[in-house]
PDB file of C-alpha atoms and ligand atoms in Angstrom:
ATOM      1  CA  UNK E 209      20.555 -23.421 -63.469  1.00 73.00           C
ATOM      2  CA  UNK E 210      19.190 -20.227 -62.029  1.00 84.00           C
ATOM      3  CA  UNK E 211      15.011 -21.123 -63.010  1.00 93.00           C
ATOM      4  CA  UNK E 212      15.938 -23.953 -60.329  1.00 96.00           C
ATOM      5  CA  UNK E 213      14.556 -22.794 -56.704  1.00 96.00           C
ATOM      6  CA  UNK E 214      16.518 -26.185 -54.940  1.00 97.00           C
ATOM      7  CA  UNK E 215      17.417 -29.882 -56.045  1.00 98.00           C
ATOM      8  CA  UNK E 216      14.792 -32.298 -54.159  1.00 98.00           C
ATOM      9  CA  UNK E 217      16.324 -35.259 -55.612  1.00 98.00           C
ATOM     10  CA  UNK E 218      19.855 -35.689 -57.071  1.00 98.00           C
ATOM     11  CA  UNK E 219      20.825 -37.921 -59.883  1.00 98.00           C
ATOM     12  CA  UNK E 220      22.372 -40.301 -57.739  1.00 98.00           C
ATOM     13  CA  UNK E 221      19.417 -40.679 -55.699  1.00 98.00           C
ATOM     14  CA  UNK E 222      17.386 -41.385 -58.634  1.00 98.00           C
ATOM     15  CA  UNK E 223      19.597 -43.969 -59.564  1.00 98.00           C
ATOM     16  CA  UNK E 224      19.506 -45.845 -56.359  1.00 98.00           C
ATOM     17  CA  UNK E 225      16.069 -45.857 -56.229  1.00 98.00           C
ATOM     18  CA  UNK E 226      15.429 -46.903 -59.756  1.00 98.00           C
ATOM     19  CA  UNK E 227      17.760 -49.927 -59.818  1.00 98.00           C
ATOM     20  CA  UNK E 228      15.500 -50.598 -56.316  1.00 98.00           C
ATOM     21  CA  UNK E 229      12.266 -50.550 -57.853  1.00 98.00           C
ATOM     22  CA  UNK E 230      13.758 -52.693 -61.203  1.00 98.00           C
ATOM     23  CA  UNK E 231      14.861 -55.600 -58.961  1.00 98.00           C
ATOM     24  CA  UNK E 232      11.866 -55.656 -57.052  1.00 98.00           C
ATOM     25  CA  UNK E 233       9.818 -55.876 -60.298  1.00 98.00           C
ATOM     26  CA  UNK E 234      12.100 -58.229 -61.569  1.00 98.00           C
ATOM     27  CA  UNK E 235      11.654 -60.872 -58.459  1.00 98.00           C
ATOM     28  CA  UNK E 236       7.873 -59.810 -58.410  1.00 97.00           C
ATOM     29  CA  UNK E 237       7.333 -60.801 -61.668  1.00 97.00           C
ATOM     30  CA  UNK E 238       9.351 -63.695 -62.412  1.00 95.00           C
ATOM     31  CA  UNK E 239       6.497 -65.867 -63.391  1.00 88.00           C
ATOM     32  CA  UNK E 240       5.014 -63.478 -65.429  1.00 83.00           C
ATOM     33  CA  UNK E 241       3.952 -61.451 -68.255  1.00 95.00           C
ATOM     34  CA  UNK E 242       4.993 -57.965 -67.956  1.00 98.00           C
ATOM     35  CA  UNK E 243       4.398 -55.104 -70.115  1.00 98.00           C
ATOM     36  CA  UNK E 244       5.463 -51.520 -68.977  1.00 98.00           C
ATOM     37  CA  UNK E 245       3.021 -48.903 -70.242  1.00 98.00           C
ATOM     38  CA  UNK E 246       4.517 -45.725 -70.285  1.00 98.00           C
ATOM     39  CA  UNK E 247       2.184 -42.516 -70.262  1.00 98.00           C
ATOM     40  CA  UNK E 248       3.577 -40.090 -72.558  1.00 97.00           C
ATOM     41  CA  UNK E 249       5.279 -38.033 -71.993  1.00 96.00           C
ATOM     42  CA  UNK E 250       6.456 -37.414 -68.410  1.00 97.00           C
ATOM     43  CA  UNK E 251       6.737 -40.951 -67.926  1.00 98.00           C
ATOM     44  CA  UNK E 252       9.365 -41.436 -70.364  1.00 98.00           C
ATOM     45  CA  UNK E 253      12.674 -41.120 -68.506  1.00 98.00           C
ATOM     46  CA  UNK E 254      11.461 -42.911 -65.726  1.00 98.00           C
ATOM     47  CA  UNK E 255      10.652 -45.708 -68.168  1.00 98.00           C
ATOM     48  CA  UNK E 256      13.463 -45.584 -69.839  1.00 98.00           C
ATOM     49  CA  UNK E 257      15.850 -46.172 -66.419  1.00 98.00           C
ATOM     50  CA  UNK E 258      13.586 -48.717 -65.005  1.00 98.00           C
ATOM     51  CA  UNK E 259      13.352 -51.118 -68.099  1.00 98.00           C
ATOM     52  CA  UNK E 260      17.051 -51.333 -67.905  1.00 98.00           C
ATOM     53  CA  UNK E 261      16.850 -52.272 -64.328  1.00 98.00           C
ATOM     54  CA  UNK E 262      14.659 -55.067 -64.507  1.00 98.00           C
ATOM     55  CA  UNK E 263      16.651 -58.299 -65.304  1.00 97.00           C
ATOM     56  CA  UNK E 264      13.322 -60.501 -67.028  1.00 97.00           C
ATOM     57  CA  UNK E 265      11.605 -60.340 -70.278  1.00 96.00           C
ATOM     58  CA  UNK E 266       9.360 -57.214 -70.682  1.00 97.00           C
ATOM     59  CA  UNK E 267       7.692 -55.696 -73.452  1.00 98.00           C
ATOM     60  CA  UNK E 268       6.980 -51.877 -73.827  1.00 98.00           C
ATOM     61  CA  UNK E 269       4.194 -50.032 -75.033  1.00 98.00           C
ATOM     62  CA  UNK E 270       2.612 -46.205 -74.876  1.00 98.00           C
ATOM     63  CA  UNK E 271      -0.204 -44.266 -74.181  1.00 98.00           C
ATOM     64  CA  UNK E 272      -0.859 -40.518 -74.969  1.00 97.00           C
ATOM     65  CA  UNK E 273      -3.683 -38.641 -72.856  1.00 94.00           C
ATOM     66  CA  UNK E 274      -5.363 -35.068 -72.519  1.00 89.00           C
ATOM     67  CA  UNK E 275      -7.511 -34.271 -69.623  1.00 79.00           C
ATOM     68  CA  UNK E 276     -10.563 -32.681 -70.359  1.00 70.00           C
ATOM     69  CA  UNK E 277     -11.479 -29.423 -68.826  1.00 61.00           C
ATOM     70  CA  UNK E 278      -8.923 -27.096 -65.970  1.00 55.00           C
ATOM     71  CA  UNK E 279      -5.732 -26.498 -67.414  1.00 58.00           C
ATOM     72  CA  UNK E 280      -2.971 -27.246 -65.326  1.00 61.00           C
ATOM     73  CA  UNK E 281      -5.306 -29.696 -63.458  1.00 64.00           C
ATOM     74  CA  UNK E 282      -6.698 -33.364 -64.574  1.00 65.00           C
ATOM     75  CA  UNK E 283     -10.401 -33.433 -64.251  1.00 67.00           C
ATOM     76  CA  UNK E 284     -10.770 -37.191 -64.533  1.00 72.00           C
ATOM     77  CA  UNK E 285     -12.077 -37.318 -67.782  1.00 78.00           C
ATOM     78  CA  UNK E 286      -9.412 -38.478 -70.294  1.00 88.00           C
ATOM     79  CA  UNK E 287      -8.940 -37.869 -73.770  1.00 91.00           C
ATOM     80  CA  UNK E 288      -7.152 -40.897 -75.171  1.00 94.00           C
ATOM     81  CA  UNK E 289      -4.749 -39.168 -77.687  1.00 95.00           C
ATOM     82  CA  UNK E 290      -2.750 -41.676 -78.875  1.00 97.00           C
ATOM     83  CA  UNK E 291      -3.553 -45.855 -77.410  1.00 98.00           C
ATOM     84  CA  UNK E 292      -1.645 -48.644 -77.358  1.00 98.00           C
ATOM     85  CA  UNK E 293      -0.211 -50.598 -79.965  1.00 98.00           C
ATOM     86  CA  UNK E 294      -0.758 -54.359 -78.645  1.00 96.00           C
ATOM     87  CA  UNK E 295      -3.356 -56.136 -76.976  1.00 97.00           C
ATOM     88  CA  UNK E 296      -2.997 -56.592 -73.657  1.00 98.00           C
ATOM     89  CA  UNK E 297      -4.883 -59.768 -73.107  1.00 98.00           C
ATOM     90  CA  UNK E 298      -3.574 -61.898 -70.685  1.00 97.00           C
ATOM     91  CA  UNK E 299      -0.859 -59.463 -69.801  1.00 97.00           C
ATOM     92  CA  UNK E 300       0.748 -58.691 -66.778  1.00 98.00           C
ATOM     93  CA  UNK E 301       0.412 -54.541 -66.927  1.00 98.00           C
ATOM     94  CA  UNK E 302       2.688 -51.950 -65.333  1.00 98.00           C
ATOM     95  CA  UNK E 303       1.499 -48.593 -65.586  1.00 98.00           C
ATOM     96  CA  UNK E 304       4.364 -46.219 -65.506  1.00 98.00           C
ATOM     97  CA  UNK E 305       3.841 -42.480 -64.355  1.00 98.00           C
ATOM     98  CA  UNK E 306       6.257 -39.889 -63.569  1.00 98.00           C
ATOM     99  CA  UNK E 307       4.188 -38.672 -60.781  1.00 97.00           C
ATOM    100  CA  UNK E 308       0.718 -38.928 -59.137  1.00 96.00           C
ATOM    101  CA  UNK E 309      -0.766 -35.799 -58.228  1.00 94.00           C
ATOM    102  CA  UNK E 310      -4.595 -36.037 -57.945  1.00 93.00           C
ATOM    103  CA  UNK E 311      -4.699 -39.535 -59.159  1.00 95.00           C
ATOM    104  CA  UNK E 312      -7.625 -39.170 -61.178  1.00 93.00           C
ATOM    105  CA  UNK E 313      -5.920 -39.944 -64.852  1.00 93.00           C
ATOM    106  CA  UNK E 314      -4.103 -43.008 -63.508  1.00 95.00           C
ATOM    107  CA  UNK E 315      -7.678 -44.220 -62.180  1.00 95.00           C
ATOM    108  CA  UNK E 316      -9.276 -43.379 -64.930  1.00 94.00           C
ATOM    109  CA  UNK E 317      -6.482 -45.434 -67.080  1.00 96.00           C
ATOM    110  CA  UNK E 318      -6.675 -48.199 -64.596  1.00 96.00           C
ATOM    111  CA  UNK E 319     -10.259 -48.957 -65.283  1.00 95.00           C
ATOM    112  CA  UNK E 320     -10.043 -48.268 -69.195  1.00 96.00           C
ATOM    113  CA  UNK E 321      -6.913 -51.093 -68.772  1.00 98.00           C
ATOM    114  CA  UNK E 322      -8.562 -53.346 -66.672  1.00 98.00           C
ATOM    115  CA  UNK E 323     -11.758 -53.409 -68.909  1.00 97.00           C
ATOM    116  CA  UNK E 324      -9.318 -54.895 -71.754  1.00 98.00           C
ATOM    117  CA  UNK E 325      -8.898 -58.313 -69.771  1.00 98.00           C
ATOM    118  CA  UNK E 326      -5.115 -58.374 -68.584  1.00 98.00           C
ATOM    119  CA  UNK E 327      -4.635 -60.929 -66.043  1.00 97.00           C
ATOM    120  CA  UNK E 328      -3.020 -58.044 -63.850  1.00 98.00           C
ATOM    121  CA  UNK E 329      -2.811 -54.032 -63.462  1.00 98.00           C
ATOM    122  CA  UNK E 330      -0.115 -52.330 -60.946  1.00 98.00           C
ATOM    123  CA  UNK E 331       1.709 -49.174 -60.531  1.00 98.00           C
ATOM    124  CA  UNK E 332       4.940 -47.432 -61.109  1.00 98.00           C
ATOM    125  CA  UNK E 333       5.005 -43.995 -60.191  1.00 98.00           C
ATOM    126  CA  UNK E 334       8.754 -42.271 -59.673  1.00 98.00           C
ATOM    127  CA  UNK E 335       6.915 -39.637 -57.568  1.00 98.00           C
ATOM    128  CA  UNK E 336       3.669 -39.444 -55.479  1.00 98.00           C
ATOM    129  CA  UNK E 337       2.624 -35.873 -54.147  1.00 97.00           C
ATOM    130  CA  UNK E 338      -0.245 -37.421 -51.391  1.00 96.00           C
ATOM    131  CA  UNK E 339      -0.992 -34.213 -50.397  1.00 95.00           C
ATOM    132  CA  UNK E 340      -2.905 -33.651 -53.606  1.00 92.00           C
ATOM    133  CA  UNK E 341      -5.182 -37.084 -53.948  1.00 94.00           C
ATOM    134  CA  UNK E 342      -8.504 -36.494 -55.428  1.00 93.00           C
ATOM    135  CA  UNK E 343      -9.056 -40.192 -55.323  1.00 94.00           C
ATOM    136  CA  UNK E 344      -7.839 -43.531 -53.720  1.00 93.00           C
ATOM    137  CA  UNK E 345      -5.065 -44.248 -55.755  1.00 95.00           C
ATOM    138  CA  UNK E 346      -1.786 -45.295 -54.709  1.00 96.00           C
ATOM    139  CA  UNK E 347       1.074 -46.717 -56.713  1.00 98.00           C
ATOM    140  CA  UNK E 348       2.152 -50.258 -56.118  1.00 98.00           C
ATOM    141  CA  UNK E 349       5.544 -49.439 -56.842  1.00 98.00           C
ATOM    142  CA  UNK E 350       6.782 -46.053 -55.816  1.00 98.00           C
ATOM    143  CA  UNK E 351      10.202 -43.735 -56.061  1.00 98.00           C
ATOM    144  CA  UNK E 352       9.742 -40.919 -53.744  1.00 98.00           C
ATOM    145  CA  UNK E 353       7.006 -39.514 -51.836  1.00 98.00           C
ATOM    146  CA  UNK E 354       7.224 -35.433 -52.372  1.00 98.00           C
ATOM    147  CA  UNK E 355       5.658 -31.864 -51.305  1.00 96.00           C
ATOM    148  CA  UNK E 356       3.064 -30.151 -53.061  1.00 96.00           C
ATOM    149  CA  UNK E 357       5.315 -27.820 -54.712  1.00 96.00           C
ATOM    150  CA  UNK E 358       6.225 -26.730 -58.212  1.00 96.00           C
ATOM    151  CA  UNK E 359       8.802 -29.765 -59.284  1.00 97.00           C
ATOM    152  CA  UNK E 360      10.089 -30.232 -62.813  1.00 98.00           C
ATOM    153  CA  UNK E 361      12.984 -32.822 -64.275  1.00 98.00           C
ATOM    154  CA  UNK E 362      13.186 -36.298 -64.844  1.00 98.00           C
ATOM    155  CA  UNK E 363      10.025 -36.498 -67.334  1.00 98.00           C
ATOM    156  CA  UNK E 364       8.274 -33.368 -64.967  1.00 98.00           C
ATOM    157  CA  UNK E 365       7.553 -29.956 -67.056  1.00 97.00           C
ATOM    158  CA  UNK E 366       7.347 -26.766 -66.584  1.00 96.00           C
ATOM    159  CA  UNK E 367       5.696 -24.935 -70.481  1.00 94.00           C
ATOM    160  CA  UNK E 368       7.045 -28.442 -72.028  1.00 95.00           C
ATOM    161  CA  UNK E 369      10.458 -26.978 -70.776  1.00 96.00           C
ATOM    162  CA  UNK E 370      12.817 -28.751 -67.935  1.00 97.00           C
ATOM    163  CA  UNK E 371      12.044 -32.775 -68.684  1.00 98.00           C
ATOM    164  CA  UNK E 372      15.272 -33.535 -69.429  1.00 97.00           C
ATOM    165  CA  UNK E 373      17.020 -32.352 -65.952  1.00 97.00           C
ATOM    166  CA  UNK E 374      18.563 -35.328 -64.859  1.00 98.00           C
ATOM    167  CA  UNK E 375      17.434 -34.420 -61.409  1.00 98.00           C
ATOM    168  CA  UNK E 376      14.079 -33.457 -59.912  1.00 98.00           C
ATOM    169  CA  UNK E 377      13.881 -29.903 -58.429  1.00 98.00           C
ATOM    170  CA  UNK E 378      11.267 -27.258 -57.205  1.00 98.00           C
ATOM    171  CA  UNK E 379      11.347 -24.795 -59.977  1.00 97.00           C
ATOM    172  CA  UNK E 380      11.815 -21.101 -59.019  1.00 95.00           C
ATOM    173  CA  UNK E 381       8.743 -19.165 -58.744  1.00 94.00           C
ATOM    174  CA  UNK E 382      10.229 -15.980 -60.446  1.00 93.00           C
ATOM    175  CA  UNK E 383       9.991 -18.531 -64.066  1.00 93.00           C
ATOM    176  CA  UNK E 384       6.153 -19.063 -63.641  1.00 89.00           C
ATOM    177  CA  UNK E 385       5.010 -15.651 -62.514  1.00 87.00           C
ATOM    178  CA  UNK E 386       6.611 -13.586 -65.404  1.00 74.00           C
TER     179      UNK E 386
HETATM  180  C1  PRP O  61       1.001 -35.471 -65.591  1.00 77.72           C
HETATM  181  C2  PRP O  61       1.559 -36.817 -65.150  1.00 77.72           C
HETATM  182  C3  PRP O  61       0.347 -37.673 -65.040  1.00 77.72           C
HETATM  183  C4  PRP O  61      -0.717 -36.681 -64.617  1.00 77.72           C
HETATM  184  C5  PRP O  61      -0.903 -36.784 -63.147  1.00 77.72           C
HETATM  185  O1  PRP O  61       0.870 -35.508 -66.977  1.00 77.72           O
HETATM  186  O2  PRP O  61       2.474 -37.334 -66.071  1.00 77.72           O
HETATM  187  O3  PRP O  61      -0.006 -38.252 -66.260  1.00 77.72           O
HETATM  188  O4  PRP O  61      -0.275 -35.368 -64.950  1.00 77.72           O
HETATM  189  O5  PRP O  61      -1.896 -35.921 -62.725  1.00 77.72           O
HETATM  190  P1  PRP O  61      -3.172 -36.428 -61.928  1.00 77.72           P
HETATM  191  O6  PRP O  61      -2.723 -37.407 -60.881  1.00 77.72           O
HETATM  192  O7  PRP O  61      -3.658 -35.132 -61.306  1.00 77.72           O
HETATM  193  O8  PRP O  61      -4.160 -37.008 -62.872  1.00 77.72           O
HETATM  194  P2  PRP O  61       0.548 -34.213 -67.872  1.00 77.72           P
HETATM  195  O9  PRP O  61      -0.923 -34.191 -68.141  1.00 77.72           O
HETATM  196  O10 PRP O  61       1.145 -33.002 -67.232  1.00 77.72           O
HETATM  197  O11 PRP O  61       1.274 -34.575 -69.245  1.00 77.72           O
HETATM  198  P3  PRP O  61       2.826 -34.860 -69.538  1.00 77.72           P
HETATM  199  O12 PRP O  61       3.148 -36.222 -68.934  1.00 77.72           O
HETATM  200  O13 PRP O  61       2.917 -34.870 -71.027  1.00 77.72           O
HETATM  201  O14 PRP O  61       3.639 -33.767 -68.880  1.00 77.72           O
END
């Protein structure tokens, strides 16, 4: 596709890594409870490949949020757009992000989730871009650790456009500065 710059991460990679991160789960949470919350809607590819890689009972549900404030950037404050369906007392909860970038919506979430008296909260992120951490968050469960530059596929968006690459790539710059 010419609006992609390079492929970071192939298909197969993804793959690989994905069935990784399922059977870890899986042994790390044979004893318990698991829900996956997805976080709509980048997360929602990832989620879908990882629930099929995890071989014990698990229960999904979603979130929808809106940062408040800079456009393309979080701000910390969260606008809860659309919350879950279930009660997560008791539960064992798996947040599940397409990527970390500043961190501040998934610690903002974590709180909000851990105020709701699950007996556990952990992270899933697919991607983790360290470089721009606003906050101490890091994902319990990663994919990939990446550069600060322009990605899109696999859940990531560029305009609401590109999710559904079944890779992850750096997008070119000619698309965004049109
Ligand atoms: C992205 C991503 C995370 C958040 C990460 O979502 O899915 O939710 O940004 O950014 P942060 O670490 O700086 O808080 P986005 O708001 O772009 O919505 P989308 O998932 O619908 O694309």
């Amino acid at each position: 596709m010419s609006d992609i710059e390079k492929i970071l991460i192939t298909e197969e990679q993804i793959k690989k890594r994905v069935k990784e991160l399922g059977e870890q789960i899986s042994r790390d949470y044979q004893d318990g409870n698991l829900v996956l919350i997805g976080i709509l809607k980048g997360a929602v590819v990832f989620l879908a490949d990882l629930m099929r890689e995890i071989n014990i009972d698990v229960t999904i549900d979603f979130m929808s949020v809106s940062s408040y404030g800079a456009d393309s950037e979080s701000s910390g404050v969260v606008r809860i757009l659309k919350d879950l369906e279930h009660s997560i007392e008791g539960r064992d909860i798996l947040i599940v992000e397409d990527i970390v970038d500043t961190g501040l919506t998934l610690a903002y979430l974590k709180d909000l989730l851990e105020s709701r008296n699950p007996r556990s909260v952990k992270i899933a992120a697919f991607l983790d871009k360290p470089e721009r951490r606003k906050t101490e968050i890091t994902p319990d469960y990663l994919g990939y650790t990446v550069p600060d530059e322009f990605l899109v596929g696999y859940g990531l968006d560029y305009a609401e456009l590109y999710r559904y690459l079944p890779y992850v790539a750096v997008l070119s710059p000619k698309v965004y500065n049109k």
